[in-house]
Amino acid sequence: NAGVMQNPRHLVRRRGQEARLRCSPMKGHSHVYWYRQLPEEGLKFMVYLQKENIIDESGMPKERFSAEFPKEGPSILRIQQVVRGDSAAYFCASSPGVVDTQYFGPGTRLTVL
Amino acid sequence: QKEVEQDPGPLSVPEGAIVSLNCTYSNSAFQYFMWYRQYSRKGPELLMYTYSSGNKEDGRFTAQVDKSSKYISLFIRDSQPSDSATYLCATSLMDTGRRALTFGSGTRLQVQP
């Protein structure tokens, strides 16, 4: 059973460009979570999604960031007009149900030049 | 005050030592407790999880939760160089609409051969 998959693993963008990060949950998992890990800081929750629904986006920055989990295909975290402060590791996690443990993917390391 | 406090270390021990890693949390509503291990530039890997106060053992690892003092611990027996990693404690509510994990900042462990 493949784990949580994320791509790309590394992404380099210039200031002002858009970044799209993809996450495919584990087979049978319908709950997806996104976290951000800034250099020398802990993991911070961003958003929790189920298929076609955003359940909790209390950790998402108010501007430039959006997330979706369509009926078909991976979950997407989109960052518009990236700035240097967006440079971080972005991790996706998934769980089979609402109260189950979350399993993390390998992360996407975003570097903004 | 952070919701979950964790000593960042680094903690250096000789091979075979017993390791004690600790976290405190401030929100008494947290009901679910986890320990993750994260190797450098990798995603967090779930080690242990528990819902209740007391001890839970899995091989060389024991997780301990004391809800009365809001204190969680992870003990590693017979530590190995391969245990060298950053250890993250995490907590969450049991609210179906709020599944965010709140992480400590992580303790970096180095096991010397």
Coordinates of N, CA and C in Angstrom, one line a residue:
Chain A
N1 N 0.9 -1.2 0.0 CA 0.0 0.0 0.0 C 0.9 1.2 0.0
A2 N 0.9 2.0 -1.1 CA 1.7 3.1 -1.2 C 1.3 4.1 -0.1
G3 N 2.3 4.9 0.4 CA 2.0 5.9 1.3 C 1.5 7.2 0.7
V4 N 1.5 8.3 1.5 CA 1.0 9.5 0.9 C 2.1 10.0 -0.1
M5 N 1.7 10.5 -1.2 CA 2.6 10.9 -2.2 C 2.4 12.4 -2.4
Q6 N 3.6 13.1 -2.6 CA 3.6 14.5 -2.8 C 4.5 14.8 -4.0
N7 N 4.1 15.7 -4.8 CA 5.0 16.2 -5.9 C 4.7 17.6 -6.2
P8 N 5.7 18.3 -6.7 CA 7.1 17.9 -6.8 C 7.7 17.8 -5.4
R9 N 8.9 17.1 -5.3 CA 9.6 17.1 -4.0 C 10.3 18.4 -3.7
H10 N 10.8 19.0 -4.8 CA 11.4 20.3 -4.7 C 10.9 21.2 -5.7
L11 N 10.6 22.5 -5.3 CA 10.0 23.4 -6.3 C 10.7 24.8 -6.0
V12 N 11.2 25.4 -7.1 CA 11.9 26.7 -7.0 C 11.0 27.6 -7.8
R13 N 10.7 28.8 -7.2 CA 9.9 29.8 -7.9 C 10.6 31.2 -7.6
R14 N 10.3 32.1 -8.6 CA 10.8 33.4 -8.3 C 9.6 34.2 -7.7
R15 N 10.0 35.3 -7.0 CA 8.9 36.1 -6.4 C 7.9 36.5 -7.4
G16 N 6.6 36.4 -7.0 CA 5.5 36.8 -7.9 C 4.9 35.6 -8.7
Q17 N 5.6 34.5 -8.8 CA 5.1 33.4 -9.5 C 4.1 32.6 -8.7
E18 N 3.5 31.6 -9.3 CA 2.6 30.7 -8.6 C 3.2 29.4 -8.3
A19 N 2.9 28.8 -7.2 CA 3.3 27.5 -6.8 C 2.1 26.6 -6.6
R20 N 2.2 25.4 -7.2 CA 1.2 24.4 -7.1 C 1.8 23.1 -6.5
L21 N 1.3 22.7 -5.4 CA 1.8 21.5 -4.7 C 0.7 20.5 -4.7
R22 N 1.1 19.2 -5.0 CA 0.1 18.2 -5.1 C 0.2 17.1 -4.1
C23 N -0.9 16.5 -3.7 CA -0.8 15.5 -2.7 C -1.8 14.4 -3.0
S24 N -1.4 13.2 -3.1 CA -2.3 12.0 -3.3 C -2.3 11.2 -2.0
P25 N -3.5 11.1 -1.3 CA -3.5 10.5 -0.1 C -3.3 9.0 -0.2
M26 N -3.1 8.3 0.9 CA -3.0 6.8 0.9 C -4.3 6.3 0.4
K27 N -4.2 5.1 -0.2 CA -5.4 4.4 -0.7 C -6.4 4.2 0.4
G28 N -7.7 4.6 0.1 CA -8.7 4.4 1.1 C -8.9 5.6 2.1
H29 N -8.0 6.6 1.9 CA -8.1 7.7 2.8 C -8.8 8.8 2.1
S30 N -9.8 9.4 2.8 CA -10.6 10.5 2.1 C -10.4 11.8 2.8
H31 N -9.5 11.9 3.8 CA -9.3 13.1 4.6 C -7.8 13.6 4.4
V32 N -7.7 14.8 4.0 CA -6.4 15.4 3.7 C -6.1 16.6 4.5
Y33 N -4.9 16.8 5.0 CA -4.5 17.9 5.8 C -3.2 18.4 5.2
W34 N -3.0 19.8 5.2 CA -1.8 20.4 4.8 C -1.1 21.1 6.0
Y35 N 0.2 21.0 6.1 CA 1.0 21.6 7.2 C 2.2 22.3 6.5
R36 N 2.7 23.3 7.2 CA 3.9 24.0 6.7 C 4.9 24.0 7.8
Q37 N 6.2 23.8 7.4 CA 7.3 23.7 8.4 C 8.3 24.8 7.9
L38 N 8.3 25.9 8.6 CA 9.3 26.9 8.3 C 10.7 26.5 8.9
P39 N 11.8 27.0 8.3 CA 13.1 26.7 8.9 C 13.2 26.9 10.4
E40 N 13.7 25.9 11.1 CA 13.9 25.9 12.5 C 12.6 26.1 13.3
E41 N 11.5 25.8 12.7 CA 10.2 25.9 13.4 C 9.4 24.6 13.3
G42 N 8.4 24.4 14.1 CA 7.6 23.2 14.1 C 6.6 23.2 13.0
L43 N 5.9 22.1 12.9 CA 4.9 22.0 11.9 C 3.6 22.8 12.3
K44 N 3.1 23.5 11.3 CA 1.9 24.3 11.6 C 0.8 23.9 10.7
F45 N -0.4 23.7 11.2 CA -1.6 23.3 10.5 C -2.0 24.4 9.6
M46 N -2.4 24.0 8.4 CA -2.9 25.0 7.4 C -4.4 24.8 7.1
V47 N -4.7 23.6 6.6 CA -6.1 23.3 6.1 C -6.4 21.8 6.2
Y48 N -7.7 21.5 6.4 CA -8.2 20.2 6.4 C -9.3 20.1 5.4
L49 N -9.2 19.1 4.5 CA -10.2 18.9 3.4 C -10.7 17.5 3.4
Q50 N -11.9 17.4 3.0 CA -12.5 16.1 2.5 C -12.8 16.3 1.0
K51 N -13.2 15.2 0.3 CA -13.5 15.3 -1.1 C -14.5 16.5 -1.3
E52 N -14.0 17.4 -2.1 CA -14.8 18.5 -2.6 C -15.3 19.5 -1.5
N53 N -14.7 19.4 -0.3 CA -15.1 20.2 0.8 C -13.9 20.7 1.6
I54 N -13.9 22.0 2.0 CA -12.9 22.5 2.9 C -13.6 22.4 4.3
I55 N -13.0 21.7 5.2 CA -13.6 21.5 6.5 C -13.1 22.5 7.5
D56 N -11.8 22.8 7.5 CA -11.2 23.7 8.5 C -10.0 24.4 7.8
E57 N -10.1 25.7 7.6 CA -9.0 26.4 7.0 C -8.5 27.5 7.9
S58 N -8.6 27.2 9.2 CA -8.2 28.2 10.2 C -6.7 28.5 10.2
G59 N -5.9 27.7 9.6 CA -4.5 27.9 9.6 C -4.0 28.5 8.3
M60 N -4.9 28.7 7.4 CA -4.4 29.3 6.1 C -4.3 30.8 6.1
P61 N -3.2 31.3 5.6 CA -3.1 32.7 5.4 C -4.3 33.3 4.6
K62 N -4.7 34.5 5.0 CA -5.9 35.0 4.4 C -5.8 35.3 2.9
E63 N -4.6 35.6 2.5 CA -4.4 36.0 1.0 C -3.4 35.0 0.4
R64 N -3.6 34.9 -0.9 CA -2.6 34.2 -1.8 C -2.7 32.7 -1.7
F65 N -3.2 32.1 -0.6 CA -3.2 30.7 -0.4 C -4.6 30.1 -0.6
S66 N -4.6 29.0 -1.3 CA -5.9 28.3 -1.5 C -5.6 26.8 -1.6
A67 N -6.7 26.0 -1.3 CA -6.5 24.5 -1.3 C -7.8 23.9 -1.9
E68 N -7.6 22.8 -2.5 CA -8.8 22.0 -3.0 C -8.5 20.5 -3.0
F69 N -9.6 19.8 -2.9 CA -9.5 18.3 -3.0 C -10.7 17.9 -3.8
P70 N -10.4 17.8 -5.2 CA -11.6 17.5 -6.1 C -12.0 16.1 -6.0
K71 N -13.2 15.8 -6.6 CA -13.7 14.5 -6.5 C -12.8 13.5 -7.2
E72 N -12.1 13.9 -8.2 CA -11.1 13.0 -8.9 C -9.7 13.8 -8.8
G73 N -8.7 13.0 -8.5 CA -7.4 13.6 -8.6 C -6.8 14.0 -7.2
P74 N -5.6 14.5 -7.2 CA -5.0 14.9 -6.0 C -5.5 16.1 -5.3
S75 N -5.1 16.3 -4.1 CA -5.4 17.6 -3.4 C -4.3 18.6 -3.9
I76 N -4.7 19.8 -4.1 CA -3.8 20.9 -4.5 C -3.7 22.0 -3.5
L77 N -2.5 22.4 -3.2 CA -2.2 23.6 -2.4 C -1.6 24.6 -3.4
R78 N -2.3 25.8 -3.5 CA -1.9 26.8 -4.5 C -1.5 28.0 -3.7
I79 N -0.3 28.5 -4.1 CA 0.2 29.8 -3.5 C 0.4 30.7 -4.7
Q80 N -0.3 31.8 -4.7 CA -0.2 32.8 -5.7 C 0.8 33.9 -5.3
Q81 N 1.5 34.5 -6.3 CA 2.4 35.6 -6.1 C 3.3 35.3 -4.9
V82 N 4.1 34.2 -5.0 CA 4.9 33.8 -3.9 C 5.9 34.9 -3.5
V83 N 6.2 34.9 -2.2 CA 7.2 35.8 -1.6 C 8.3 34.9 -0.9
R84 N 9.4 35.6 -0.6 CA 10.5 34.8 0.0 C 10.1 34.1 1.3
G85 N 9.2 34.7 2.1 CA 8.7 34.2 3.3 C 7.9 32.9 3.2
D86 N 7.5 32.6 1.9 CA 6.8 31.3 1.7 C 7.7 30.1 1.6
S87 N 9.0 30.4 1.5 CA 10.0 29.3 1.4 C 9.9 28.4 2.7
A88 N 9.6 27.1 2.5 CA 9.3 26.2 3.6 C 9.1 24.8 3.0
A89 N 9.0 23.9 4.0 CA 8.6 22.5 3.6 C 7.1 22.4 3.8
Y90 N 6.4 21.9 2.8 CA 4.9 21.8 2.9 C 4.6 20.3 2.9
F91 N 3.9 19.9 4.0 CA 3.6 18.5 4.2 C 2.1 18.2 4.1
C92 N 1.8 17.1 3.4 CA 0.4 16.7 3.3 C 0.3 15.4 4.2
A93 N -0.8 15.3 4.9 CA -1.1 14.1 5.6 C -2.5 13.6 5.2
S94 N -2.8 12.3 5.4 CA -4.1 11.8 5.2 C -4.5 10.8 6.3
S95 N -5.8 10.7 6.4 CA -6.4 9.7 7.3 C -7.6 9.0 6.7
P96 N -7.9 7.8 7.1 CA -9.1 7.1 6.5 C -10.4 7.7 7.0
G97 N -10.4 8.2 8.2 CA -11.7 8.7 8.8 C -11.4 9.9 9.6
V98 N -12.5 10.4 10.3 CA -12.4 11.7 10.9 C -11.5 11.6 12.2
V99 N -11.6 10.6 12.9 CA -10.8 10.5 14.2 C -9.6 9.6 14.1
D100 N -9.2 9.3 12.9 CA -8.0 8.4 12.8 C -6.7 9.2 12.7
T101 N -5.6 8.5 13.0 CA -4.3 9.1 13.0 C -4.0 9.6 11.6
Q102 N -3.1 10.6 11.5 CA -2.7 11.2 10.2 C -1.3 10.7 9.8
Y103 N -1.2 10.3 8.6 CA 0.0 9.8 8.0 C 0.6 10.8 7.0
F104 N 1.9 11.1 7.2 CA 2.4 12.2 6.4 C 3.2 11.7 5.2
G105 N 3.2 12.6 4.2 CA 4.0 12.4 3.0 C 5.4 12.9 3.2
P106 N 6.2 12.8 2.1 CA 7.6 13.2 2.2 C 7.8 14.7 2.2
G107 N 6.8 15.5 1.8 CA 6.9 16.9 1.7 C 7.3 17.5 0.4
T108 N 7.0 18.7 0.2 CA 7.5 19.5 -1.0 C 8.3 20.7 -0.4
R109 N 9.5 20.8 -0.8 CA 10.4 21.9 -0.3 C 10.3 23.0 -1.3
L110 N 9.7 24.1 -0.9 CA 9.5 25.3 -1.8 C 10.6 26.3 -1.5
T111 N 11.3 26.7 -2.5 CA 12.3 27.8 -2.4 C 11.9 28.9 -3.3
V112 N 11.8 30.1 -2.7 CA 11.4 31.3 -3.5 C 12.6 32.2 -3.6
L113 N 13.0 32.4 -4.8 CA 14.2 33.2 -5.1 C 13.9 34.7 -5.2
Chain B
Q1 N 2.5 32.2 25.0 CA 2.8 30.8 25.4 C 2.3 29.9 24.3
K2 N 3.2 29.0 23.9 CA 2.9 28.0 22.9 C 1.9 27.0 23.5
E3 N 1.1 26.5 22.7 CA 0.1 25.4 23.2 C 0.8 24.2 23.5
V4 N 1.9 23.8 22.8 CA 2.7 22.6 23.1 C 4.1 23.0 23.2
E5 N 4.7 22.8 24.4 CA 6.1 23.2 24.6 C 7.0 21.9 24.6
Q6 N 8.1 22.0 23.9 CA 9.1 20.9 23.8 C 10.5 21.4 23.8
D7 N 11.3 20.8 24.6 CA 12.7 21.3 24.6 C 13.4 20.9 23.3
P8 N 14.0 21.8 22.6 CA 14.5 21.6 21.2 C 15.8 20.7 21.2
G9 N 16.5 20.6 22.4 CA 17.7 19.9 22.4 C 18.8 20.7 21.8
P10 N 19.9 20.1 21.2 CA 20.0 18.7 20.9 C 20.3 17.9 22.2
L11 N 19.8 16.6 22.1 CA 20.1 15.7 23.2 C 21.0 14.6 22.6
S12 N 22.1 14.4 23.3 CA 23.1 13.5 22.8 C 23.3 12.4 23.9
V13 N 23.1 11.1 23.5 CA 23.3 10.0 24.4 C 24.1 8.9 23.8
P14 N 24.7 8.1 24.6 CA 25.5 6.9 24.1 C 24.5 5.8 23.7
E15 N 25.0 5.0 22.7 CA 24.2 3.9 22.3 C 23.8 3.0 23.5
G16 N 22.6 2.5 23.5 CA 22.1 1.7 24.6 C 21.5 2.4 25.7
A17 N 21.6 3.7 25.7 CA 21.0 4.5 26.8 C 19.5 4.5 26.7
I18 N 18.8 4.8 27.8 CA 17.4 5.1 27.9 C 17.2 6.6 27.6
V19 N 16.3 6.9 26.7 CA 16.1 8.3 26.3 C 14.7 8.7 26.8
S20 N 14.6 9.9 27.4 CA 13.4 10.4 27.8 C 13.1 11.7 27.1
L21 N 12.0 11.8 26.4 CA 11.6 13.0 25.6 C 10.3 13.5 26.2
N22 N 10.2 14.8 26.4 CA 9.0 15.3 27.1 C 8.4 16.5 26.4
C23 N 7.1 16.7 26.6 CA 6.3 17.8 26.2 C 5.3 18.2 27.2
T24 N 5.0 19.5 27.3 CA 3.8 19.9 28.1 C 2.9 20.7 27.2
Y25 N 1.6 20.6 27.5 CA 0.6 21.3 26.7 C -0.3 22.1 27.7
S26 N -0.9 23.1 27.1 CA -1.7 24.1 27.9 C -3.2 23.9 27.8
N27 N -3.7 23.3 26.7 CA -5.1 23.2 26.5 C -5.6 21.9 27.0
S28 N -6.4 22.0 28.1 CA -7.0 20.8 28.7 C -8.0 20.0 27.8
A29 N -8.4 20.7 26.7 CA -9.3 20.1 25.8 C -8.6 19.1 24.8
F30 N -7.3 19.1 24.8 CA -6.6 18.1 23.9 C -6.9 16.7 24.5
Q31 N -7.2 15.8 23.6 CA -7.6 14.5 24.0 C -6.8 13.4 23.3
Y32 N -6.0 13.7 22.4 CA -5.4 12.7 21.5 C -3.9 13.1 21.4
F33 N -3.0 12.1 21.6 CA -1.6 12.5 21.8 C -0.8 11.5 20.9
M34 N 0.2 12.1 20.2 CA 1.0 11.3 19.3 C 2.5 11.7 19.4
W35 N 3.3 10.8 19.0 CA 4.7 11.1 18.8 C 5.1 10.7 17.4
Y36 N 5.8 11.6 16.7 CA 6.3 11.4 15.4 C 7.8 11.5 15.4
R37 N 8.4 10.8 14.5 CA 9.9 10.8 14.3 C 10.1 11.4 12.9
Q38 N 11.1 12.3 12.8 CA 11.3 13.0 11.5 C 12.9 13.0 11.3
Y39 N 13.3 12.2 10.3 CA 14.6 12.2 9.9 C 14.9 13.5 9.0
S40 N 16.1 13.9 8.9 CA 16.4 15.1 8.2 C 15.9 15.1 6.8
R41 N 15.1 16.1 6.4 CA 14.6 16.4 5.1 C 13.6 15.3 4.7
K42 N 13.0 14.7 5.7 CA 11.9 13.6 5.4 C 10.6 14.1 6.0
G43 N 9.6 13.3 5.7 CA 8.3 13.6 6.4 C 8.2 13.0 7.7
P44 N 7.4 13.5 8.6 CA 7.2 12.9 10.0 C 6.6 11.5 9.8
E45 N 7.1 10.6 10.7 CA 6.7 9.2 10.7 C 6.0 8.9 12.0
L46 N 4.8 8.4 12.0 CA 4.1 8.2 13.2 C 4.7 7.0 14.0
L47 N 5.0 7.3 15.3 CA 5.6 6.3 16.2 C 4.5 5.7 17.1
M48 N 3.8 6.6 17.8 CA 2.9 6.1 18.9 C 1.7 7.1 18.9
Y49 N 0.6 6.6 19.3 CA -0.5 7.5 19.6 C -1.4 6.9 20.7
T50 N -2.0 7.8 21.5 CA -2.9 7.3 22.6 C -3.9 8.3 22.9
Y51 N -5.0 7.8 23.4 CA -6.2 8.7 23.8 C -6.2 9.0 25.3
S52 N -5.6 8.1 26.1 CA -5.8 8.2 27.5 C -4.6 8.4 28.3
S53 N -4.7 8.7 29.6 CA -3.6 8.8 30.5 C -3.1 7.4 30.7
G54 N -1.8 7.4 31.1 CA -1.2 6.1 31.3 C -0.1 5.8 30.3
N55 N 0.4 4.6 30.3 CA 1.5 4.1 29.5 C 1.0 3.3 28.3
K56 N 1.7 3.4 27.2 CA 1.4 2.6 26.0 C 2.8 2.1 25.5
E57 N 3.0 0.9 25.4 CA 4.3 0.3 25.0 C 4.2 -0.3 23.6
D58 N 5.3 -0.1 22.8 CA 5.4 -0.7 21.5 C 6.9 -1.0 21.2
G59 N 7.3 -2.2 21.5 CA 8.7 -2.5 21.3 C 9.6 -1.7 22.3
R60 N 10.6 -1.0 21.7 CA 11.5 -0.2 22.6 C 10.9 1.1 23.0
F61 N 9.7 1.4 22.5 CA 9.1 2.8 22.7 C 8.0 2.6 23.7
T62 N 7.9 3.6 24.7 CA 6.8 3.7 25.6 C 6.4 5.2 25.6
A63 N 5.1 5.4 25.3 CA 4.5 6.7 25.4 C 3.7 6.8 26.8
Q64 N 3.9 7.9 27.4 CA 3.2 8.2 28.7 C 2.5 9.5 28.7
V65 N 1.3 9.5 29.1 CA 0.4 10.7 29.2 C -0.1 10.9 30.6
D66 N 0.1 12.1 31.1 CA -0.5 12.5 32.4 C -1.4 13.7 32.1
K67 N -2.7 13.5 32.0 CA -3.6 14.6 31.6 C -3.7 15.5 32.8
S68 N -3.6 15.1 34.0 CA -3.7 16.0 35.2 C -2.7 17.0 35.2
S69 N -1.5 16.7 34.8 CA -0.4 17.7 34.7 C -0.1 18.2 33.3
K70 N -0.8 17.7 32.4 CA -0.7 18.1 30.9 C 0.8 17.8 30.5
Y71 N 1.2 16.6 30.7 CA 2.6 16.2 30.4 C 2.6 14.9 29.6
I72 N 3.4 14.9 28.5 CA 3.5 13.7 27.7 C 4.9 13.4 27.5
S73 N 5.2 12.1 27.5 CA 6.6 11.6 27.4 C 6.8 10.5 26.4
L74 N 7.9 10.4 25.9 CA 8.3 9.2 25.1 C 9.6 8.7 25.6
F75 N 9.6 7.4 25.9 CA 10.8 6.7 26.4 C 11.3 5.8 25.3
I76 N 12.6 5.8 25.1 CA 13.2 4.9 24.1 C 14.3 4.1 24.9
R77 N 14.0 2.8 24.9 CA 15.0 1.9 25.5 C 16.0 1.4 24.5
D78 N 17.2 1.0 25.1 CA 18.3 0.5 24.2 C 18.4 1.3 22.9
S79 N 18.7 2.6 23.1 CA 18.7 3.5 21.9 C 19.8 3.1 21.0
Q80 N 19.5 3.3 19.7 CA 20.4 2.9 18.6 C 20.8 4.1 17.8
P81 N 21.9 4.1 17.1 CA 22.3 5.3 16.2 C 21.2 5.6 15.2
S82 N 20.5 4.5 14.8 CA 19.4 4.8 13.8 C 18.2 5.5 14.4
D83 N 18.2 5.7 15.7 CA 17.1 6.5 16.4 C 17.4 8.0 16.3
S84 N 18.6 8.3 15.8 CA 19.0 9.7 15.7 C 18.1 10.4 14.7
A85 N 17.3 11.4 15.2 CA 16.3 12.1 14.5 C 15.7 13.2 15.3
T86 N 14.7 13.9 14.8 CA 14.0 14.9 15.5 C 12.7 14.2 15.9
Y87 N 12.3 14.3 17.2 CA 11.1 13.7 17.7 C 10.1 14.8 18.0
L88 N 8.9 14.7 17.4 CA 7.8 15.7 17.5 C 6.7 15.1 18.3
C89 N 6.3 15.8 19.4 CA 5.0 15.5 20.0 C 3.9 16.2 19.4
A90 N 2.7 15.7 19.4 CA 1.5 16.4 18.8 C 0.3 16.0 19.6
T91 N -0.6 17.0 19.6 CA -1.9 16.8 20.2 C -3.0 17.2 19.3
S92 N -4.2 16.8 19.6 CA -5.4 17.3 18.9 C -6.6 17.2 19.8
L93 N -7.7 17.9 19.3 CA -9.0 17.7 19.9 C -9.6 16.5 19.3
M94 N -10.8 16.1 19.9 CA -11.5 15.0 19.3 C -12.8 15.6 18.6
D95 N -12.7 16.8 18.2 CA -13.8 17.5 17.4 C -13.7 17.1 16.0
T96 N -14.8 16.5 15.5 CA -14.7 16.0 14.1 C -14.5 17.1 13.1
G97 N -14.8 18.4 13.4 CA -14.6 19.4 12.5 C -13.2 20.1 12.7
R98 N -12.5 19.8 13.7 CA -11.3 20.4 14.0 C -10.2 19.4 14.3
R99 N -9.6 18.9 13.2 CA -8.7 17.8 13.3 C -7.2 18.2 13.2
A100 N -7.0 19.5 13.4 CA -5.6 20.0 13.3 C -4.7 19.4 14.4
L101 N -3.6 18.9 14.0 CA -2.6 18.5 15.0 C -1.8 19.7 15.4
T102 N -1.6 19.9 16.7 CA -0.7 20.9 17.2 C 0.6 20.3 17.7
F103 N 1.7 20.7 17.1 CA 3.0 20.1 17.3 C 3.8 20.9 18.2
G104 N 4.7 20.2 19.0 CA 5.8 20.8 19.6 C 6.9 21.2 18.6
S105 N 7.9 21.9 19.0 CA 8.9 22.3 18.0 C 9.9 21.2 17.7
G106 N 9.8 20.1 18.4 CA 10.7 19.0 18.1 C 11.9 19.0 19.0
T107 N 12.4 17.8 19.4 CA 13.6 17.6 20.1 C 14.6 16.8 19.2
R108 N 15.7 17.3 19.0 CA 16.7 16.6 18.1 C 17.5 15.7 19.0
L109 N 17.5 14.4 18.6 CA 18.2 13.4 19.4 C 19.4 12.9 18.5
Q110 N 20.5 12.7 19.2 CA 21.7 12.1 18.6 C 22.2 11.0 19.4
V111 N 22.2 9.8 18.9 CA 22.7 8.6 19.6 C 24.0 8.3 19.1
Q112 N 25.0 8.4 20.0 CA 26.4 8.1 19.6 C 26.8 6.7 19.7
P113 N 27.4 6.1 18.6 CA 27.8 4.7 18.6 C 28.9 4.4 19.5

